[in-house]
Amino acid sequence: MRFWWLRAVIPLALMGGLFWPTVLAYTFLAGERATAQVAECHHGGGRSPLKCSGTWRTADGDTGSGGIYGLRRSDAGHAVEVRVGPLGPYRPGLGAAAVPVSLSLFWLASFGVLTVQQVRVGRRARRLLAEPGAPGDLLIVTGKGARTLEGRRCASVVTLPWPAPATPGVKTAYWEVRDPAGQPMFRVEQRRAGKSAPELVVRDPSGMSGHIIRSTGADSPGACTVLAFDGTPVGSIQPFAGIKWGAFEFRDDRGVLRARSVSRLPEWVLRLEPGTSPAISRLVLAFVIGQRRRHK
């Protein structure tokens, strides 16, 4: 499976988030007992945690020196009882566990949310792939182009130099999509000002005609309207019901469903409905490729 390594990172990251608390628990319960002489304790710059250092001697007579963890500033200059584990000497208690446990909980929560999202988008993508339809109407899309399920390349992306001086504060990208024979299909100007939603200008190879894919605004997050250069609406793009990003429906100016696309990280599954015109297909492909292209 393509990008299997990316999907494998999530469960590995979840397991990694348990490493620190596990080692800490082992240190508190089974670490070697030792007496530490604390030389100094100080805070670094900003909000950095307290750092203490000194020497220690275990019950077996082994000695060591360096950082000592889980202490208070008032412990400087005193002898304290610690446990020595794989990550060094710790004084058991809430003070030693607070930072590692907090960071691990944040880590686990973050990747837990990502895992749930991955499961959901994977389920949506499988449903879209399982629907009956002509093989040519189902594409796998990335920022580099599109291919069929069999792996046949049907479109490729070539980055082009920006044709005009960049506007200050506007991030831009300019690229061309070509067919398997290397012939231009359309060109896209992708631009974004500040934190606003990106706007796509899709032109035919001659550059004389085209369309604009523009966000409808904050009232409809993720939704876009598709306009001809003269401002005539020719279609719309809407997220699936209840979804802000990662699954879109494409409809023409009469409201007829023409395509659906679902992210399965980091690719997109794109299904074109029967009877979709080449012009709408190009606009849909431009939008989905744009989800994987970066601004500069």
JSON list of N, CA, C and O in Angstrom, two decimals, residues 63-81:
[
{"chain": "A", "resi": 63, "resn": "THR", "atom": "N", "xyz": [28.61, 5.40, 42.33]},
{"chain": "A", "resi": 63, "resn": "THR", "atom": "CA", "xyz": [28.46, 6.85, 42.38]},
{"chain": "A", "resi": 63, "resn": "THR", "atom": "C", "xyz": [28.17, 7.41, 40.99]},
{"chain": "A", "resi": 63, "resn": "THR", "atom": "O", "xyz": [28.42, 6.76, 39.97]},
{"chain": "A", "resi": 64, "resn": "GLY", "atom": "N", "xyz": [27.66, 8.61, 41.00]},
{"chain": "A", "resi": 64, "resn": "GLY", "atom": "CA", "xyz": [27.38, 9.29, 39.74]},
{"chain": "A", "resi": 64, "resn": "GLY", "atom": "C", "xyz": [27.24, 10.77, 39.96]},
{"chain": "A", "resi": 64, "resn": "GLY", "atom": "O", "xyz": [27.16, 11.25, 41.10]},
{"chain": "A", "resi": 65, "resn": "SER", "atom": "N", "xyz": [27.22, 11.51, 38.88]},
{"chain": "A", "resi": 65, "resn": "SER", "atom": "CA", "xyz": [27.05, 12.96, 38.96]},
{"chain": "A", "resi": 65, "resn": "SER", "atom": "C", "xyz": [26.30, 13.44, 37.72]},
{"chain": "A", "resi": 65, "resn": "SER", "atom": "O", "xyz": [26.30, 12.79, 36.68]},
{"chain": "A", "resi": 66, "resn": "GLY", "atom": "N", "xyz": [25.65, 14.59, 37.86]},
{"chain": "A", "resi": 66, "resn": "GLY", "atom": "CA", "xyz": [24.88, 15.14, 36.74]},
{"chain": "A", "resi": 66, "resn": "GLY", "atom": "C", "xyz": [23.55, 15.67, 37.20]},
{"chain": "A", "resi": 66, "resn": "GLY", "atom": "O", "xyz": [23.37, 16.09, 38.36]},
{"chain": "A", "resi": 67, "resn": "GLY", "atom": "N", "xyz": [22.55, 15.63, 36.31]},
{"chain": "A", "resi": 67, "resn": "GLY", "atom": "CA", "xyz": [21.24, 16.15, 36.62]},
{"chain": "A", "resi": 67, "resn": "GLY", "atom": "C", "xyz": [20.47, 15.25, 37.56]},
{"chain": "A", "resi": 67, "resn": "GLY", "atom": "O", "xyz": [20.57, 14.02, 37.51]},
{"chain": "A", "resi": 68, "resn": "ILE", "atom": "N", "xyz": [19.70, 15.88, 38.46]},
{"chain": "A", "resi": 68, "resn": "ILE", "atom": "CA", "xyz": [18.84, 15.18, 39.41]},
{"chain": "A", "resi": 68, "resn": "ILE", "atom": "C", "xyz": [17.45, 15.78, 39.25]},
{"chain": "A", "resi": 68, "resn": "ILE", "atom": "O", "xyz": [17.29, 17.00, 39.24]},
{"chain": "A", "resi": 69, "resn": "TYR", "atom": "N", "xyz": [16.43, 14.95, 39.16]},
{"chain": "A", "resi": 69, "resn": "TYR", "atom": "CA", "xyz": [15.12, 15.41, 38.73]},
{"chain": "A", "resi": 69, "resn": "TYR", "atom": "C", "xyz": [14.07, 15.24, 39.82]},
{"chain": "A", "resi": 69, "resn": "TYR", "atom": "O", "xyz": [14.21, 14.41, 40.72]},
{"chain": "A", "resi": 70, "resn": "GLY", "atom": "N", "xyz": [13.02, 16.06, 39.74]},
{"chain": "A", "resi": 70, "resn": "GLY", "atom": "CA", "xyz": [11.92, 15.98, 40.68]},
{"chain": "A", "resi": 70, "resn": "GLY", "atom": "C", "xyz": [12.18, 16.73, 41.97]},
{"chain": "A", "resi": 70, "resn": "GLY", "atom": "O", "xyz": [11.51, 16.47, 42.98]},
{"chain": "A", "resi": 71, "resn": "LEU", "atom": "N", "xyz": [13.09, 17.69, 41.96]},
{"chain": "A", "resi": 71, "resn": "LEU", "atom": "CA", "xyz": [13.46, 18.43, 43.17]},
{"chain": "A", "resi": 71, "resn": "LEU", "atom": "C", "xyz": [12.81, 19.81, 43.21]},
{"chain": "A", "resi": 71, "resn": "LEU", "atom": "O", "xyz": [12.21, 20.27, 42.25]},
{"chain": "A", "resi": 72, "resn": "ARG", "atom": "N", "xyz": [12.97, 20.47, 44.37]},
{"chain": "A", "resi": 72, "resn": "ARG", "atom": "CA", "xyz": [12.58, 21.87, 44.53]},
{"chain": "A", "resi": 72, "resn": "ARG", "atom": "C", "xyz": [13.84, 22.72, 44.67]},
{"chain": "A", "resi": 72, "resn": "ARG", "atom": "O", "xyz": [14.91, 22.22, 45.01]},
{"chain": "A", "resi": 73, "resn": "ARG", "atom": "N", "xyz": [13.67, 24.02, 44.47]},
{"chain": "A", "resi": 73, "resn": "ARG", "atom": "CA", "xyz": [14.83, 24.91, 44.60]},
{"chain": "A", "resi": 73, "resn": "ARG", "atom": "C", "xyz": [15.42, 24.85, 45.99]},
{"chain": "A", "resi": 73, "resn": "ARG", "atom": "O", "xyz": [16.64, 24.96, 46.18]},
{"chain": "A", "resi": 74, "resn": "SER", "atom": "N", "xyz": [14.57, 24.65, 46.99]},
{"chain": "A", "resi": 74, "resn": "SER", "atom": "CA", "xyz": [15.04, 24.61, 48.38]},
{"chain": "A", "resi": 74, "resn": "SER", "atom": "C", "xyz": [15.88, 23.38, 48.67]},
{"chain": "A", "resi": 74, "resn": "SER", "atom": "O", "xyz": [16.52, 23.30, 49.74]},
{"chain": "A", "resi": 75, "resn": "ASP", "atom": "N", "xyz": [15.91, 22.39, 47.76]},
{"chain": "A", "resi": 75, "resn": "ASP", "atom": "CA", "xyz": [16.72, 21.19, 47.98]},
{"chain": "A", "resi": 75, "resn": "ASP", "atom": "C", "xyz": [18.21, 21.44, 47.72]},
{"chain": "A", "resi": 75, "resn": "ASP", "atom": "O", "xyz": [19.04, 20.58, 48.06]},
{"chain": "A", "resi": 76, "resn": "ALA", "atom": "N", "xyz": [18.55, 22.57, 47.09]},
{"chain": "A", "resi": 76, "resn": "ALA", "atom": "CA", "xyz": [19.96, 22.86, 46.81]},
{"chain": "A", "resi": 76, "resn": "ALA", "atom": "C", "xyz": [20.75, 22.91, 48.11]},
{"chain": "A", "resi": 76, "resn": "ALA", "atom": "O", "xyz": [20.34, 23.53, 49.09]},
{"chain": "A", "resi": 77, "resn": "GLY", "atom": "N", "xyz": [21.89, 22.21, 48.14]},
{"chain": "A", "resi": 77, "resn": "GLY", "atom": "CA", "xyz": [22.75, 22.17, 49.31]},
{"chain": "A", "resi": 77, "resn": "GLY", "atom": "C", "xyz": [22.37, 21.11, 50.32]},
{"chain": "A", "resi": 77, "resn": "GLY", "atom": "O", "xyz": [23.00, 21.03, 51.38]},
{"chain": "A", "resi": 78, "resn": "HIS", "atom": "N", "xyz": [21.36, 20.29, 50.02]},
{"chain": "A", "resi": 78, "resn": "HIS", "atom": "CA", "xyz": [20.92, 19.27, 50.97]},
{"chain": "A", "resi": 78, "resn": "HIS", "atom": "C", "xyz": [21.06, 17.88, 50.35]},
{"chain": "A", "resi": 78, "resn": "HIS", "atom": "O", "xyz": [21.18, 17.72, 49.14]},
{"chain": "A", "resi": 79, "resn": "ALA", "atom": "N", "xyz": [20.99, 16.87, 51.21]},
{"chain": "A", "resi": 79, "resn": "ALA", "atom": "CA", "xyz": [20.99, 15.48, 50.78]},
{"chain": "A", "resi": 79, "resn": "ALA", "atom": "C", "xyz": [19.54, 15.01, 50.68]},
{"chain": "A", "resi": 79, "resn": "ALA", "atom": "O", "xyz": [18.72, 15.29, 51.57]},
{"chain": "A", "resi": 80, "resn": "VAL", "atom": "N", "xyz": [19.20, 14.33, 49.59]},
{"chain": "A", "resi": 80, "resn": "VAL", "atom": "CA", "xyz": [17.84, 13.84, 49.39]},
{"chain": "A", "resi": 80, "resn": "VAL", "atom": "C", "xyz": [17.90, 12.39, 48.94]},
{"chain": "A", "resi": 80, "resn": "VAL", "atom": "O", "xyz": [18.90, 11.93, 48.36]},
{"chain": "A", "resi": 81, "resn": "GLU", "atom": "N", "xyz": [16.82, 11.66, 49.22]},
{"chain": "A", "resi": 81, "resn": "GLU", "atom": "CA", "xyz": [16.71, 10.28, 48.80]},
{"chain": "A", "resi": 81, "resn": "GLU", "atom": "C", "xyz": [16.11, 10.23, 47.38]},
{"chain": "A", "resi": 81, "resn": "GLU", "atom": "O", "xyz": [15.09, 10.87, 47.13]}
]
